[in-house]
Coordinates of C-alpha atoms in Angstrom, one line a residue:
X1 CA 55.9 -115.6 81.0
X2 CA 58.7 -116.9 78.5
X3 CA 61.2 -116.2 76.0
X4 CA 60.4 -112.4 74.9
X5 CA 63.4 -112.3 72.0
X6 CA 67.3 -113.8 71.5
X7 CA 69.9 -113.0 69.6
X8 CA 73.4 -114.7 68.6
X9 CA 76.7 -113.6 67.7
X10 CA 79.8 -115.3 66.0
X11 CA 83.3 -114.3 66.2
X12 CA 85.3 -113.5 63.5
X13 CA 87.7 -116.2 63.5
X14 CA 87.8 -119.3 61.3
X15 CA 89.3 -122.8 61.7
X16 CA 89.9 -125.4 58.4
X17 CA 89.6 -129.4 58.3
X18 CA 93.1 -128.7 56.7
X19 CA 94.7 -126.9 59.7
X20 CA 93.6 -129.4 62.1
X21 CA 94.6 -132.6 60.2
X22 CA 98.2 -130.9 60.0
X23 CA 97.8 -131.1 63.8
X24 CA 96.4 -134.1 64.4
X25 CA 97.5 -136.7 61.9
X26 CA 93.9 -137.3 60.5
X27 CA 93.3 -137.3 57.3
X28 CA 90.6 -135.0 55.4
X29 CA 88.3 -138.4 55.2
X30 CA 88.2 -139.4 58.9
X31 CA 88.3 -135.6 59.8
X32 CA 84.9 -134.7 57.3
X33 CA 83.1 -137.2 59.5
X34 CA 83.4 -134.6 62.4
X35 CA 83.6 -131.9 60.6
X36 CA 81.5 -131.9 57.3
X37 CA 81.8 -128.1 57.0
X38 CA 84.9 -127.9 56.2
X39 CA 85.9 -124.5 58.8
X40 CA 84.2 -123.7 61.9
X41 CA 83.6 -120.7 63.7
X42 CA 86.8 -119.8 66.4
X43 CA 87.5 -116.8 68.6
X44 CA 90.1 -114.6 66.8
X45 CA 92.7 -112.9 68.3
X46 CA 91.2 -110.8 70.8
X47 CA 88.0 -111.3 70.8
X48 CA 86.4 -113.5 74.6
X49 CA 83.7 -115.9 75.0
X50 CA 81.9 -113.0 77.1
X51 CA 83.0 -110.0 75.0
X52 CA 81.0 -112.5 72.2
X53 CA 78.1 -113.0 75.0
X54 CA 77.8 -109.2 75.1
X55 CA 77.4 -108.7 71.9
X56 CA 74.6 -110.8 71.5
X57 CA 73.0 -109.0 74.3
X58 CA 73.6 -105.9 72.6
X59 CA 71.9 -106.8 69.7
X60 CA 69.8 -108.4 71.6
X61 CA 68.8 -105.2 74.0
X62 CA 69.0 -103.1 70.5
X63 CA 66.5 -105.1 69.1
X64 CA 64.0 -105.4 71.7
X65 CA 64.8 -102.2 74.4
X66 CA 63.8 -103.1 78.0
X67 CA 64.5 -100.9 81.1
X68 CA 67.5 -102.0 82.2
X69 CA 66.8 -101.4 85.8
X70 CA 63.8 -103.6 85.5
X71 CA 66.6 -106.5 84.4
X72 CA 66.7 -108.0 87.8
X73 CA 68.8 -111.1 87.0
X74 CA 71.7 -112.3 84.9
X75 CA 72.9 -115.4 84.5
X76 CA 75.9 -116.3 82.1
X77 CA 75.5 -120.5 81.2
X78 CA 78.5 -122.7 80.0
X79 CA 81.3 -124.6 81.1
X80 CA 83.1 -122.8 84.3
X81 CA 85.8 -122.4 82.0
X82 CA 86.0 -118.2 81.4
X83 CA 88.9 -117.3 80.6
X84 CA 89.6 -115.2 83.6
X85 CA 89.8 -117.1 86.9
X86 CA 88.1 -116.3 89.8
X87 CA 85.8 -113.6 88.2
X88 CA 82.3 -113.1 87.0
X89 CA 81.8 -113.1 83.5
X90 CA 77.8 -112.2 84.1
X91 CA 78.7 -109.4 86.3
X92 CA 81.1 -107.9 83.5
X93 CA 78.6 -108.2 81.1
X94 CA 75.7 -106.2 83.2
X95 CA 78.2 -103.6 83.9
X96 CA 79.3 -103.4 80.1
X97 CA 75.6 -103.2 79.3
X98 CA 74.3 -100.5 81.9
X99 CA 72.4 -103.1 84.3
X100 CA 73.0 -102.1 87.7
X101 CA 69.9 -103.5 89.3
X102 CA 70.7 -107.3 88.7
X103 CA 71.5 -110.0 90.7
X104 CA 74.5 -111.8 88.3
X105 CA 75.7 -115.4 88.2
X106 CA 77.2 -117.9 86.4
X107 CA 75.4 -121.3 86.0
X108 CA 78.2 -124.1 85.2
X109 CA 76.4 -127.3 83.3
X110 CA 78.3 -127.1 80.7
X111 CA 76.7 -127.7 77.1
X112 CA 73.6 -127.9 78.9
X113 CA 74.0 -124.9 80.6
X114 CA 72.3 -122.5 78.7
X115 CA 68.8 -124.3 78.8
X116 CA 69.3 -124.8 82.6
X117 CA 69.7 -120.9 82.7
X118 CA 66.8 -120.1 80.3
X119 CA 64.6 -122.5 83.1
X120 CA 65.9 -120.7 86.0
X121 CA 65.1 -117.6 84.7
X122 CA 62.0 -118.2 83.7
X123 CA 60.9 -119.7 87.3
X124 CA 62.3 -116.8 89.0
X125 CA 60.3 -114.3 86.3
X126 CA 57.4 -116.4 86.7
X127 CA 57.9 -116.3 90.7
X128 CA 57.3 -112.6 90.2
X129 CA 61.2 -112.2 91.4
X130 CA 62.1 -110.1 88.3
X131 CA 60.3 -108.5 85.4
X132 CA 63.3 -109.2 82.9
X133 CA 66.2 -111.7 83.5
X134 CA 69.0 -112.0 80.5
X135 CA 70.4 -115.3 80.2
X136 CA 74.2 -114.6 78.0
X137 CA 75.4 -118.7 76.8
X138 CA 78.9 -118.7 75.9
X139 CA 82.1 -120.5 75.6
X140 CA 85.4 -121.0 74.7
X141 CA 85.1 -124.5 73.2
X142 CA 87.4 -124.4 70.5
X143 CA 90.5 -123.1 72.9
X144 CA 90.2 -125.9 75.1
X145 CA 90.9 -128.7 72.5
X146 CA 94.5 -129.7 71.7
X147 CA 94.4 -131.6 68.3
X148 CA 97.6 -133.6 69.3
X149 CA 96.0 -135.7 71.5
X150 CA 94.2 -137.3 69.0
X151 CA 90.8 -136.9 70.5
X152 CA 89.1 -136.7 67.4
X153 CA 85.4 -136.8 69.5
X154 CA 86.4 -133.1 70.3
X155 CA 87.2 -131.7 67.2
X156 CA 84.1 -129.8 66.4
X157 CA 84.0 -127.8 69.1
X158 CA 83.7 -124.3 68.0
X159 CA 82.7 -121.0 69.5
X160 CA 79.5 -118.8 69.4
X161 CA 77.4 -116.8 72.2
X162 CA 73.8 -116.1 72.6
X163 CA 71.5 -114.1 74.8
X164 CA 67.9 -114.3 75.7
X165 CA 65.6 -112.1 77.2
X166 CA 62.9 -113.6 79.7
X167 CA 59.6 -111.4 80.3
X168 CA 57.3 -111.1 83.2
X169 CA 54.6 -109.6 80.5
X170 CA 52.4 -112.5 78.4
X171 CA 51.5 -110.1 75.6
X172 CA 55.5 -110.0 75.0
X173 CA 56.0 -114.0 75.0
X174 CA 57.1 -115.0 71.9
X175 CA 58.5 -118.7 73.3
X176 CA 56.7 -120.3 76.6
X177 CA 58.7 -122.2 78.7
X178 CA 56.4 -125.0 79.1
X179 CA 58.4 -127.6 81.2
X180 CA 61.8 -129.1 81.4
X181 CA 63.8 -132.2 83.2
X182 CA 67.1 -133.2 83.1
X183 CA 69.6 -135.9 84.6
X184 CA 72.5 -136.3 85.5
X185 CA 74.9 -139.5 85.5
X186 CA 77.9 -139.3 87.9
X187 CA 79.8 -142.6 86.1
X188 CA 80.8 -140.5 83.4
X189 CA 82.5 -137.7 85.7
X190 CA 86.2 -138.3 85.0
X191 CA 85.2 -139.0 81.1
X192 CA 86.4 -135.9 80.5
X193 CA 87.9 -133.2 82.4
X194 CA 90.8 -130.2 82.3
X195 CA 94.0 -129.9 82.7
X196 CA 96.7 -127.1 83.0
X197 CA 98.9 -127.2 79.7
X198 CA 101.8 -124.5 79.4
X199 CA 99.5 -122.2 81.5
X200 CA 96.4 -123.2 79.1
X201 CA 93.4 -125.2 80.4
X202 CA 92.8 -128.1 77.7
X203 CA 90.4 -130.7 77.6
X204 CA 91.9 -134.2 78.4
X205 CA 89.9 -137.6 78.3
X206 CA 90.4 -140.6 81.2
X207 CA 89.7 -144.1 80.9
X208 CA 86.8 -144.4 78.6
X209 CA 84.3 -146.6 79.5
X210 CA 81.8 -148.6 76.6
X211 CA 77.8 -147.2 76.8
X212 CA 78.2 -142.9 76.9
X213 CA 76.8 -143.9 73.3
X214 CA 73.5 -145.6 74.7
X215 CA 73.4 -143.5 77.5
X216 CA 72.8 -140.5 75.5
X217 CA 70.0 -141.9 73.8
X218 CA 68.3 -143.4 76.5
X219 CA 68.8 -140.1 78.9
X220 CA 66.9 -138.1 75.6
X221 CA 64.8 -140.9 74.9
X222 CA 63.9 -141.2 78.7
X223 CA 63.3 -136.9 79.4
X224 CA 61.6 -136.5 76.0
X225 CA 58.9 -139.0 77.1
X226 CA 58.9 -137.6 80.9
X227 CA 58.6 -133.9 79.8
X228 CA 55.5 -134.6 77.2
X229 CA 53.9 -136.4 79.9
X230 CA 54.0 -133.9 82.4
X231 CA 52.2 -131.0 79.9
X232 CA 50.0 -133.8 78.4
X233 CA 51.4 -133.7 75.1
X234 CA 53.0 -136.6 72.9
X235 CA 55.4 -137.0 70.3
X236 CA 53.2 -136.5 66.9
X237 CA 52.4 -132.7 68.7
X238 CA 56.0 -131.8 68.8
X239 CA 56.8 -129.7 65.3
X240 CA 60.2 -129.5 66.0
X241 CA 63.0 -131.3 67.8
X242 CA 66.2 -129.2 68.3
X243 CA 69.1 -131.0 69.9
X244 CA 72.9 -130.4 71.0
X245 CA 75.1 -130.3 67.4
X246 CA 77.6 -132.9 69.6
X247 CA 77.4 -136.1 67.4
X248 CA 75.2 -135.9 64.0
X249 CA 75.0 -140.2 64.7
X250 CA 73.4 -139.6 67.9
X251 CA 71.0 -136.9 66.8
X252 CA 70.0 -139.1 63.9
X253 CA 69.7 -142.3 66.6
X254 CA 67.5 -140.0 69.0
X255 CA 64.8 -138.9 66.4
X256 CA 64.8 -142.7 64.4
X257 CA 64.5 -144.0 68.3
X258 CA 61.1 -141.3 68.8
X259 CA 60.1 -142.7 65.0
X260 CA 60.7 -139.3 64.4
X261 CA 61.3 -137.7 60.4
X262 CA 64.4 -135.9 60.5
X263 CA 62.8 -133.1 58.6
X264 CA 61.6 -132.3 62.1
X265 CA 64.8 -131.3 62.9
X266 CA 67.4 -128.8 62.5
X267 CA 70.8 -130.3 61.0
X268 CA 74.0 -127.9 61.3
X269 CA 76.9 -129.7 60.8
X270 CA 77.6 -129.1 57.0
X271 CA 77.7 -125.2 58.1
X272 CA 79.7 -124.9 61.2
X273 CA 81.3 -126.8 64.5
X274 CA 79.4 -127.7 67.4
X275 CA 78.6 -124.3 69.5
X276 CA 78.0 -125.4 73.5
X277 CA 75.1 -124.2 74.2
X278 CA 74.7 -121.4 71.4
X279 CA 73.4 -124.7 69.4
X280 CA 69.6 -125.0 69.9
X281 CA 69.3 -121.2 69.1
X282 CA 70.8 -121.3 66.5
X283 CA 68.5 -123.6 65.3
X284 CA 65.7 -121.8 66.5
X285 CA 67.4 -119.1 64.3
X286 CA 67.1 -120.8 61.0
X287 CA 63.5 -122.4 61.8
X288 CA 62.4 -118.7 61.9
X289 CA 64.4 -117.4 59.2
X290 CA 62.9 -119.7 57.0
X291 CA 59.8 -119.1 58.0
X292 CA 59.4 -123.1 59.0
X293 CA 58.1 -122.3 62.6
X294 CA 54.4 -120.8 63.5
X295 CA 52.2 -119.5 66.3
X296 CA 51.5 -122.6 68.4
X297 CA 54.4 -124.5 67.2
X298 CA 55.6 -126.7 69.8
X299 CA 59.4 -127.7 70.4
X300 CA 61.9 -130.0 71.9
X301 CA 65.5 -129.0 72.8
X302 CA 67.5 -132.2 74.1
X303 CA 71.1 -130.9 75.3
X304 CA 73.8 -132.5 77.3
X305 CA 76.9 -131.7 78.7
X306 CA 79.8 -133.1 80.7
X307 CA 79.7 -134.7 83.8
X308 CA 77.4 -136.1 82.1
X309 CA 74.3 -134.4 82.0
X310 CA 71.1 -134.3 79.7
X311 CA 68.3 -132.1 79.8
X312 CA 65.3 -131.9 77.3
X313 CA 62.9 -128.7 77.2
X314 CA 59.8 -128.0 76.5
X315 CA 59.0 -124.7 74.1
X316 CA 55.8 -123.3 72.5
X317 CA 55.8 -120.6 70.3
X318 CA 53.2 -117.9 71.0

């Protein structure tokens, strides 16, 4: 049981360094420590975080055909935040795709969402629940930042959907889902949170407090450790670690912290913003592409999202 096949898709949109230092008063220095790739992926006009999250199933689906009455669950991972109040995103997205046999739901952990999902799934399929579940990760990061406000933490966020297909069959694993813990620490609640802006939801920030910094490496530090443990592995067996594209400082810190070479990592900042919880299969993406990942292979994705939460999973490729 495991990860049969993913996909990703990016919208069509583009953001520059320039347009948001006209914004936000930074200038092109400060702002190329957030954003060394100059542009970032956005949502153009028209286009949705789910219509995104479909399409990546649909390649997806296209890709690697399933019965789609055998798809018995559907979860749609990211940060409550739709678009669309009081609807289900998942739901639209099975009917959109022809899967009437589903149970469909949203799971809201933010940036962390999307691995939280990928573990559910994969319990449920492993349960023998479902045969097929489809996990759709997707957000509207970039809409939710206002540049005025100076939050300059924020201004990577960018936008980009996933899916992933989860199989009851071992012969079609091409990821196991080995293990995975996460944590969450209810102090940093109000760090962040949204408000209602001229009939937009923005991000806003409230009092900050000194140690989200440490907390995030010692919450990756900390799960790392616990989730090797618990399938009797250690840190020199792990061939890759993937981690949330949030704060290039703190991925650096968490891998110098393991006495880990960054070459066992995947760094995307010099190519695009910081995608939610798109971000660890997009690295995944380029590890195979290049032809850098093998059979056996075993991988960490560390991921956290507000509230604050971190989680760290445990993957192996077949």
């Amino acid at each position: 049981m495991g990860i049969a096949d993913y996909a990703l898709a990016m919208p069509s949109g583009k953001r520059s360094v320039d347009e948001v230092g006209r914004v936000s008063g930074y200038g092109p220095e400060k702002l190329g420590q957030v954003l060394p790739s100059g542009t970032f992926s956005v949502l153009a006009e028209g286009e949705t975080a789910w219509g995104l999250g479909r399409d990546a199933a649909t390649r997806l689906l296209d890709r690697s055909p399933v019965p789609l009455d055998e798809i018995g669950l559907v979860l749609y991972a990211g940060s409550s935040e739709w678009g669309t109040p009081f609807w289900s995103p998942a739901a639209k997205i099975a009917g959109e795709l022809g899967i009437t046999q589903a149970h469909c739901y949203e799971v809201s952990n933010f940036c962390n969402a999307g691995m939280v999902a990928v573990k559910l799934a994969d319990d449920q399929v492993r349960a023998g629940a479902h045969r097929y579940a489809l996990v759709v990760v997707a957000d509207r990061l970039s809409e939710l930042v206002e540049y005025g406000t100076g939050y300059i933490e924020l201004f990577n966020f960018a936008d980009g959907a996933a899916a992933v297909l989860l199989t009851a069959d071992p012969g079609d694993v091409r990821y196991e889902v080995l293990g995975g813990a996460h944590h969450t620490d209810p102090q940093w609640v109000d760090a962040y949170y949204g408000e209602i802006k001229d009939g937009e939801v923005k991000v806003e920030r409230g009092d900050k407090l000194d140690g989200l910094g440490e907390a995030f490496l010692d919450n990756f530090t900390t799960l790392t450790h616990k989730v090797l443990a618990d399938i009797g592995r250690e840190v020199a067996d792990v061939a890759y670690f993937l981690v949330t594209h949030g704060n290039q400082d703190t991925h650096r810190k968490y891998l110098a912290g393991l006495g880990v070479d960054p070459s066992r990592s995947v760094f995307q900042y010099e190519r695009d913003g910081h995608l939610g919880g798109a971000d660890p299969l997009q690295a995944l993406d380029e590890l195979e592409r290049e032809g850098r990942i093998g059979s056996g292979d075993l991988v960490i994705v560390a991921t956290a999202g507000s509230g604050f939460t971190w989680g760290v999973t445990a993957l192996r490729r077949s």
